[in-house]
Coordinates of N, CA and C in Angstrom, one line a residue:
G1450 N 101.5 74.2 133.6 CA 101.5 74.2 135.0 C 100.3 73.4 135.5
D1451 N 100.3 73.1 136.8 CA 99.2 72.3 137.4 C 98.3 73.3 138.1
C1452 N 97.3 73.8 137.3 CA 96.4 74.9 137.8 C 95.4 74.6 138.9
P1453 N 95.1 73.3 139.2 CA 94.3 73.1 140.3 C 95.0 73.4 141.6
L1454 N 96.3 73.4 141.6 CA 97.1 73.6 142.8 C 97.5 75.0 143.0
A1455 N 97.8 75.7 141.9 CA 98.3 77.1 141.9 C 98.0 77.8 140.6
T1456 N 97.9 79.1 140.6 CA 97.7 79.8 139.4 C 99.0 80.4 138.9
P1457 N 99.3 80.2 137.6 CA 100.6 80.8 137.1 C 100.5 82.3 137.2
T1458 N 101.7 82.9 137.3 CA 101.8 84.3 137.3 C 101.9 84.9 135.9
L1459 N 101.7 86.2 135.7 CA 101.9 86.8 134.5 C 103.4 86.7 134.0
N1460 N 104.3 86.8 135.0 CA 105.7 86.7 134.7 C 106.1 85.3 134.1
E1461 N 105.4 84.3 134.6 CA 105.6 82.9 134.1 C 105.1 82.8 132.7
L1462 N 103.9 83.3 132.5 CA 103.2 83.1 131.2 C 103.9 83.9 130.1
V1463 N 104.4 85.2 130.4 CA 105.0 86.0 129.3 C 106.3 85.4 128.7
E1464 N 106.8 84.4 129.4 CA 107.9 83.7 128.8 C 107.6 82.9 127.5
Y1465 N 106.2 82.8 127.3 CA 105.7 82.0 126.1 C 105.0 82.9 125.2
D1466 N 105.2 82.7 123.9 CA 104.4 83.5 122.9 C 103.0 83.1 122.9
S1467 N 102.7 81.8 123.2 CA 101.3 81.4 123.2 C 101.1 80.3 124.3
V1468 N 99.8 80.2 124.7 CA 99.5 79.3 125.8 C 98.1 78.6 125.4
L1469 N 98.1 77.3 125.7 CA 96.8 76.6 125.6 C 96.3 76.3 127.0
V1470 N 95.1 76.6 127.3 CA 94.5 76.4 128.6 C 93.2 75.5 128.4
Y1471 N 93.2 74.5 129.2 CA 92.0 73.7 129.3 C 91.9 73.1 130.7
S1472 N 90.8 72.5 131.1 CA 90.7 72.0 132.4 C 89.9 70.6 132.4
D1473 N 90.1 69.9 133.5 CA 89.4 68.7 133.7 C 89.1 68.6 135.2
T1474 N 89.4 69.7 135.9 CA 89.0 69.9 137.3 C 89.0 71.4 137.5
D1475 N 88.5 71.8 138.7 CA 88.5 73.3 139.0 C 89.9 73.9 139.0
F1476 N 90.0 75.1 138.6 CA 91.2 75.9 138.7 C 91.4 76.2 140.2
A1477 N 92.6 76.4 140.7 CA 92.9 76.8 142.1 C 92.0 78.0 142.4
N1478 N 91.9 79.0 141.5 CA 91.0 80.1 141.6 C 90.7 80.6 140.2
R1479 N 89.5 80.3 139.8 CA 89.0 80.6 138.4 C 89.1 82.1 138.1
D1480 N 88.8 83.0 139.1 CA 88.9 84.4 138.9 C 90.3 84.9 138.7
T1481 N 91.2 84.5 139.6 CA 92.6 84.8 139.5 C 93.2 84.3 138.2
M1482 N 92.9 83.1 137.8 CA 93.3 82.5 136.5 C 92.9 83.4 135.4
G1483 N 91.6 83.8 135.4 CA 91.1 84.6 134.3 C 91.7 86.0 134.3
N1484 N 92.0 86.6 135.5 CA 92.7 87.9 135.5 C 94.1 87.8 134.9
V1485 N 94.8 86.7 135.3 CA 96.2 86.6 134.7 C 96.1 86.4 133.2
L1486 N 95.2 85.6 132.7 CA 95.1 85.3 131.3 C 94.7 86.6 130.5
A1487 N 93.8 87.4 131.1 CA 93.5 88.7 130.5 C 94.7 89.6 130.4
E1488 N 95.5 89.6 131.5 CA 96.8 90.4 131.4 C 97.7 89.8 130.4
Y1489 N 97.8 88.5 130.3 CA 98.7 87.9 129.3 C 98.3 88.3 127.9
V1490 N 97.0 88.3 127.6 CA 96.6 88.7 126.2 C 96.8 90.2 126.1
D1491 N 96.6 91.0 127.1 CA 96.9 92.5 127.0 C 98.3 92.7 126.7
N1492 N 99.2 91.8 127.1 CA 100.6 92.0 126.9 C 101.1 91.3 125.6
G1493 N 100.1 91.0 124.7 CA 100.5 90.5 123.4 C 100.5 88.9 123.3
G1494 N 100.2 88.2 124.3 CA 100.2 86.8 124.2 C 99.0 86.2 123.4
C1495 N 99.3 85.1 122.7 CA 98.3 84.3 122.0 C 97.7 83.3 122.9
L1496 N 96.4 83.2 123.0 CA 95.8 82.3 124.0 C 94.8 81.4 123.3
S1497 N 94.9 80.1 123.5 CA 93.9 79.2 123.1 C 93.2 78.6 124.3
V1498 N 91.9 78.5 124.3 CA 91.1 78.0 125.4 C 90.3 76.8 124.9
A1499 N 90.4 75.7 125.6 CA 89.7 74.5 125.1 C 88.8 74.0 126.2
T1500 N 87.9 73.0 125.9 CA 87.1 72.3 126.8 C 87.9 71.7 127.9
F1501 N 87.6 71.8 129.1 CA 86.4 72.2 129.8 C 86.5 73.6 130.4
A1502 N 87.6 74.3 130.0 CA 87.8 75.7 130.5 C 86.7 76.6 129.9
L1503 N 85.9 76.1 129.0 CA 84.7 76.8 128.5 C 83.5 76.5 129.3
S1504 N 83.6 75.7 130.3 CA 82.4 75.3 131.1 C 81.9 76.5 132.0
S1505 N 80.7 76.3 132.4 CA 80.1 77.3 133.3 C 79.1 76.5 134.3
P1506 N 79.2 76.8 135.5 CA 80.1 77.6 136.2 C 81.4 76.9 136.6
S1507 N 81.3 75.6 136.9 CA 82.5 74.9 137.3 C 83.5 74.6 136.2
L1508 N 84.7 74.4 136.5 CA 85.8 74.1 135.5 C 86.2 75.3 134.6
G1509 N 85.3 76.3 134.5 CA 85.6 77.3 133.5 C 86.4 78.5 134.1
L1510 N 86.8 79.4 133.3 CA 87.6 80.6 133.7 C 86.6 81.6 134.2
G1511 N 87.1 82.5 135.0 CA 86.4 83.7 135.5 C 87.2 84.9 135.4
G1512 N 86.9 85.9 136.3 CA 87.7 87.1 136.4 C 87.5 88.0 135.2
R1513 N 88.5 88.8 134.9 CA 88.5 89.8 133.8 C 88.4 89.0 132.5
F1514 N 88.9 87.9 132.4 CA 88.9 87.1 131.1 C 87.4 86.9 130.7
L1515 N 86.6 86.7 131.6 CA 85.1 86.5 131.4 C 84.4 87.8 131.4
T1516 N 84.6 88.6 132.4 CA 83.8 89.8 132.5 C 84.1 90.9 131.5
D1517 N 85.3 90.9 131.0 CA 85.7 91.9 130.0 C 85.7 91.4 128.6
G1518 N 85.1 90.3 128.3 CA 84.8 89.8 127.0 C 85.9 89.3 126.2
Y1519 N 86.9 88.7 126.8 CA 88.0 88.1 126.0 C 87.6 86.8 125.3
L1520 N 86.7 86.0 125.9 CA 86.3 84.7 125.4 C 85.5 84.9 124.1
P1521 N 85.8 84.2 123.0 CA 85.1 84.3 121.8 C 83.8 83.6 121.7
V1522 N 83.5 82.8 122.8 CA 82.2 82.1 122.9 C 81.7 82.3 124.3
T1523 N 80.4 82.0 124.5 CA 79.8 82.0 125.8 C 80.3 80.7 126.5
Q1524 N 80.2 80.7 127.8 CA 80.5 79.5 128.6 C 79.2 78.7 128.6
G1525 N 79.3 77.4 128.8 CA 78.1 76.5 128.8 C 78.4 75.2 129.4
P1526 N 77.4 74.4 129.6 CA 77.6 73.0 130.1 C 78.3 72.1 129.1
Q1527 N 78.8 71.0 129.5 CA 79.5 70.1 128.6 C 78.4 69.1 128.0
D1528 N 78.8 68.6 126.9 CA 78.0 67.6 126.2 C 79.0 66.5 125.7
Q1529 N 78.5 65.3 125.4 CA 79.4 64.2 125.0 C 78.6 63.1 124.5
F1530 N 79.3 62.0 124.1 CA 78.8 60.7 123.7 C 78.0 60.6 122.4
T1531 N 78.1 61.7 121.6 CA 77.6 61.7 120.3 C 78.8 61.9 119.4
P1532 N 79.3 61.0 118.6 CA 80.5 61.2 117.8 C 80.2 62.4 116.8
L1533 N 81.2 63.3 116.8 CA 81.1 64.5 116.0 C 82.3 64.7 115.1
T1534 N 82.1 65.5 114.0 CA 83.2 65.8 113.1 C 83.2 67.3 112.8
L1535 N 84.4 67.8 112.3 CA 84.5 69.2 111.9 C 83.8 69.5 110.6
V1536 N 83.1 70.6 110.6 CA 82.5 71.2 109.4 C 83.1 72.6 109.2
P1537 N 83.9 72.8 108.2 CA 84.5 74.1 108.0 C 83.5 75.1 107.6
V1538 N 83.6 76.3 108.2 CA 82.8 77.5 107.8 C 83.6 78.4 107.0
L1539 N 84.9 78.6 107.4 CA 85.9 79.4 106.6 C 87.0 78.4 106.2
P1540 N 86.9 77.6 105.2 CA 87.8 76.5 104.9 C 89.2 77.0 104.6
D1541 N 89.4 78.3 104.1 CA 90.7 78.8 103.8 C 91.3 79.6 104.9
H1542 N 90.7 79.6 106.1 CA 91.3 80.4 107.2 C 92.5 79.7 107.7
P1543 N 93.5 80.5 108.2 CA 94.8 80.0 108.7 C 94.6 79.0 109.9
L1544 N 93.5 79.1 110.6 CA 93.3 78.1 111.7 C 93.0 76.7 111.2
L1545 N 92.6 76.6 109.9 CA 92.3 75.3 109.3 C 93.4 74.9 108.3
E1546 N 94.5 75.6 108.3 CA 95.6 75.3 107.4 C 96.1 73.8 107.7
A1547 N 96.1 73.0 106.6 CA 96.5 71.6 106.7 C 95.6 70.7 107.6
V1548 N 94.4 71.2 107.9 CA 93.4 70.5 108.6 C 92.4 69.9 107.5
T1549 N 92.5 68.6 107.3 CA 91.6 68.0 106.3 C 90.5 67.3 107.0
S1550 N 90.7 66.8 108.2 CA 89.6 66.2 108.9 C 89.8 66.3 110.4
F1551 N 88.7 66.2 111.2 CA 88.8 66.2 112.6 C 87.6 65.4 113.1
N1552 N 87.9 64.3 113.9 CA 86.8 63.5 114.4 C 87.0 63.5 116.0
G1553 N 85.9 63.9 116.6 CA 85.9 64.1 118.1 C 86.0 62.8 118.9
G1554 N 85.9 61.6 118.2 CA 85.9 60.4 118.9 C 84.5 60.0 119.4
T1555 N 84.5 58.9 120.1 CA 83.1 58.4 120.5 C 82.6 59.3 121.6
S1556 N 83.4 60.0 122.4 CA 82.9 60.9 123.4 C 82.7 62.3 122.9
S1557 N 83.5 62.7 122.0 CA 83.4 64.1 121.4 C 83.1 65.1 122.4
Y1558 N 83.9 65.2 123.5 CA 83.7 66.1 124.6 C 83.7 67.6 124.0
H1559 N 82.7 68.3 124.4 CA 82.6 69.7 124.0 C 81.7 70.5 124.9
N1560 N 81.6 71.8 124.8 CA 80.7 72.6 125.6 C 79.6 73.1 124.7
I1561 N 78.4 73.3 125.3 CA 77.3 73.9 124.6 C 77.5 75.4 124.7
V1562 N 78.0 76.0 123.6 CA 78.4 77.5 123.6 C 77.8 78.1 122.4
T1563 N 77.8 79.4 122.4 CA 77.5 80.2 121.2 C 78.6 81.2 120.9
V1564 N 78.7 81.7 119.7 CA 79.7 82.7 119.3 C 79.2 84.1 119.8
V1565 N 80.2 84.8 120.4 CA 79.8 86.2 121.0 C 80.0 87.2 119.9
P1566 N 79.3 88.4 120.0 CA 79.5 89.4 119.0 C 81.0 89.8 118.9
G1567 N 81.4 90.1 117.7 CA 82.8 90.5 117.4 C 83.7 89.3 117.2
A1568 N 83.3 88.1 117.5 CA 84.1 86.9 117.2 C 83.8 86.3 115.9
T1569 N 84.8 85.5 115.4 CA 84.6 84.9 114.0 C 84.6 83.4 114.2
L1570 N 83.5 82.8 113.6 CA 83.3 81.4 113.6 C 84.1 80.8 112.4
V1571 N 85.0 79.8 112.7 CA 85.9 79.2 111.6 C 85.4 77.8 111.3
A1572 N 84.9 77.1 112.3 CA 84.4 75.7 112.0 C 83.4 75.4 113.1
N1573 N 82.4 74.6 112.7 CA 81.4 74.0 113.5 C 81.7 72.5 113.8
W1574 N 81.0 72.0 114.8 CA 80.9 70.6 114.9 C 79.7 70.1 113.9
S1575 N 79.6 68.9 113.7 CA 78.6 68.4 112.8 C 77.2 68.5 113.4
N1576 N 77.1 68.9 114.7 CA 75.8 69.2 115.3 C 75.5 70.6 115.3
D1577 N 76.3 71.4 114.6 CA 76.1 72.9 114.4 C 76.6 73.7 115.6
L1578 N 77.1 73.1 116.6 CA 77.7 73.9 117.7 C 79.1 74.4 117.2
P1579 N 79.5 75.6 117.7 CA 80.9 76.1 117.3 C 82.0 75.1 117.8
L1580 N 83.0 75.0 116.9 CA 84.1 74.1 117.2 C 85.4 75.0 117.3
V1581 N 85.6 75.9 116.3 CA 86.7 76.8 116.3 C 86.3 78.2 116.1
V1582 N 86.6 79.1 117.1 CA 86.1 80.5 117.0 C 87.3 81.4 117.5
F1583 N 87.5 82.5 116.9 CA 88.5 83.4 117.5 C 88.0 84.9 117.6
K1584 N 88.6 85.6 118.5 CA 88.4 87.0 118.7 C 89.7 87.6 119.2
D1585 N 90.2 88.5 118.3 CA 91.5 89.1 118.6 C 92.6 88.0 118.8
H1586 N 93.3 88.0 119.9 CA 94.3 87.0 120.1 C 93.9 85.8 120.9
V1587 N 92.6 85.5 121.0 CA 92.1 84.4 121.7 C 91.3 83.5 120.8
V1588 N 91.6 82.2 120.9 CA 90.9 81.1 120.1 C 90.2 80.2 121.1
A1589 N 89.0 79.9 120.8 CA 88.2 78.9 121.5 C 88.2 77.6 120.7
L1590 N 88.8 76.6 121.3 CA 88.8 75.2 120.7 C 87.8 74.4 121.5
N1591 N 86.6 74.2 120.9 CA 85.6 73.5 121.7 C 85.7 72.0 121.6
F1592 N 86.8 71.5 122.1 CA 87.1 70.1 122.2 C 88.1 69.8 123.3
Y1593 N 88.2 68.6 123.9 CA 89.1 68.3 124.9 C 90.4 67.9 124.2
P1594 N 91.6 68.6 124.6 CA 92.8 68.4 123.9 C 93.5 67.0 123.8
A1595 N 93.2 66.2 124.8 CA 93.8 64.8 124.7 C 93.2 64.0 123.6
S1596 N 94.1 63.2 122.9 CA 93.6 62.4 121.8 C 93.4 61.0 122.2
S1597 N 93.0 60.2 121.2 CA 92.9 58.7 121.4 C 94.2 58.0 121.7
D1598 N 95.3 58.7 121.6 CA 96.6 58.1 122.0 C 96.6 58.0 123.6
A1599 N 95.8 58.9 124.2 CA 95.7 58.9 125.7 C 94.6 58.0 126.2
R1600 N 93.4 58.0 125.5 CA 92.3 57.2 125.9 C 91.4 57.1 124.6
D1601 N 90.9 55.9 124.4 CA 90.3 55.6 123.1 C 89.0 56.3 122.8
D1602 N 88.4 57.0 123.7 CA 87.1 57.7 123.4 C 87.4 59.2 123.1
F1603 N 88.6 59.6 123.3 CA 89.0 61.0 122.9 C 89.1 61.2 121.4
W1604 N 89.4 62.4 121.0 CA 89.4 62.7 119.5 C 90.4 61.7 118.8
D1605 N 90.0 61.4 117.6 CA 90.8 60.4 116.8 C 92.1 60.9 116.4
A1606 N 93.2 60.3 116.9 CA 94.5 60.8 116.7 C 95.0 60.7 115.2
T1607 N 94.2 59.9 114.4 CA 94.6 59.8 113.0 C 94.0 61.0 112.2
T1608 N 93.2 61.9 112.9 CA 92.7 63.1 112.3 C 93.6 64.3 112.7
D1609 N 93.2 65.5 112.4 CA 94.1 66.7 112.5 C 93.9 67.5 113.7
G1610 N 93.5 67.0 114.8 CA 93.4 67.7 116.1 C 94.7 68.4 116.5
A1611 N 95.8 67.7 116.4 CA 97.1 68.3 116.8 C 97.4 69.5 115.9
R1612 N 97.2 69.4 114.6 CA 97.4 70.5 113.7 C 96.5 71.7 114.1
L1613 N 95.2 71.4 114.4 CA 94.3 72.4 114.8 C 94.8 73.2 116.0
M1614 N 95.2 72.4 117.0 CA 95.8 73.1 118.2 C 97.0 73.9 117.9
A1615 N 97.9 73.3 117.1 CA 99.1 74.1 116.7 C 98.8 75.3 116.0
N1616 N 97.9 75.3 115.0 CA 97.5 76.5 114.3 C 96.9 77.6 115.2
S1617 N 96.2 77.1 116.2 CA 95.6 78.1 117.1 C 96.6 78.9 118.0
L1618 N 97.8 78.4 118.0 CA 98.8 79.0 118.9 C 99.6 80.1 118.1
F1619 N 99.3 80.4 116.8 CA 99.9 81.4 116.0 C 99.0 82.5 115.7
C1620 N 98.6 83.2 116.7 CA 97.5 84.3 116.4 C 98.0 85.4 115.5
N1621 N 99.3 85.5 115.3 CA 99.8 86.5 114.4 C 99.5 86.2 112.9
K1622 N 99.0 85.0 112.7 CA 98.6 84.7 111.3 C 97.2 85.0 110.9
F1623 N 96.4 85.4 111.9 CA 95.0 85.7 111.7 C 94.5 87.0 112.4

């Protein structure tokens, strides 16, 4: 959906087993969006949250999703323009299944975040910031989902970003 214009309802989201949420502009209402996403997870949905929805305060999620601790990382400002790569922390974890490399591209858009208590770090960026973290049915993917197929400074489409996102949508595997 186009979340700067309207917030999806729980009834719309529960039609899907999993959802990937990211932003590049403000949500129509960050608190309402966060409340709906918390309800979605409460109802058994698998949720992946990517950059810039991990931002604080603008572009990021709010509401219960933030206040009730669903997010596996803290929110933080964005960082970019230093090419980064994936460094596995748990190389045999299902989130990294069939992921042999990931290159964030020349921009390597990400947020400066930390892992929250109770969450599991699966992979770091080469600058030691968290890249892949999960907590219950929520995965934080600390990169912008569009690849170099969309714009040449985004993550390198010849690496395994698509597989990483696909793996994150199957929370019943971890």
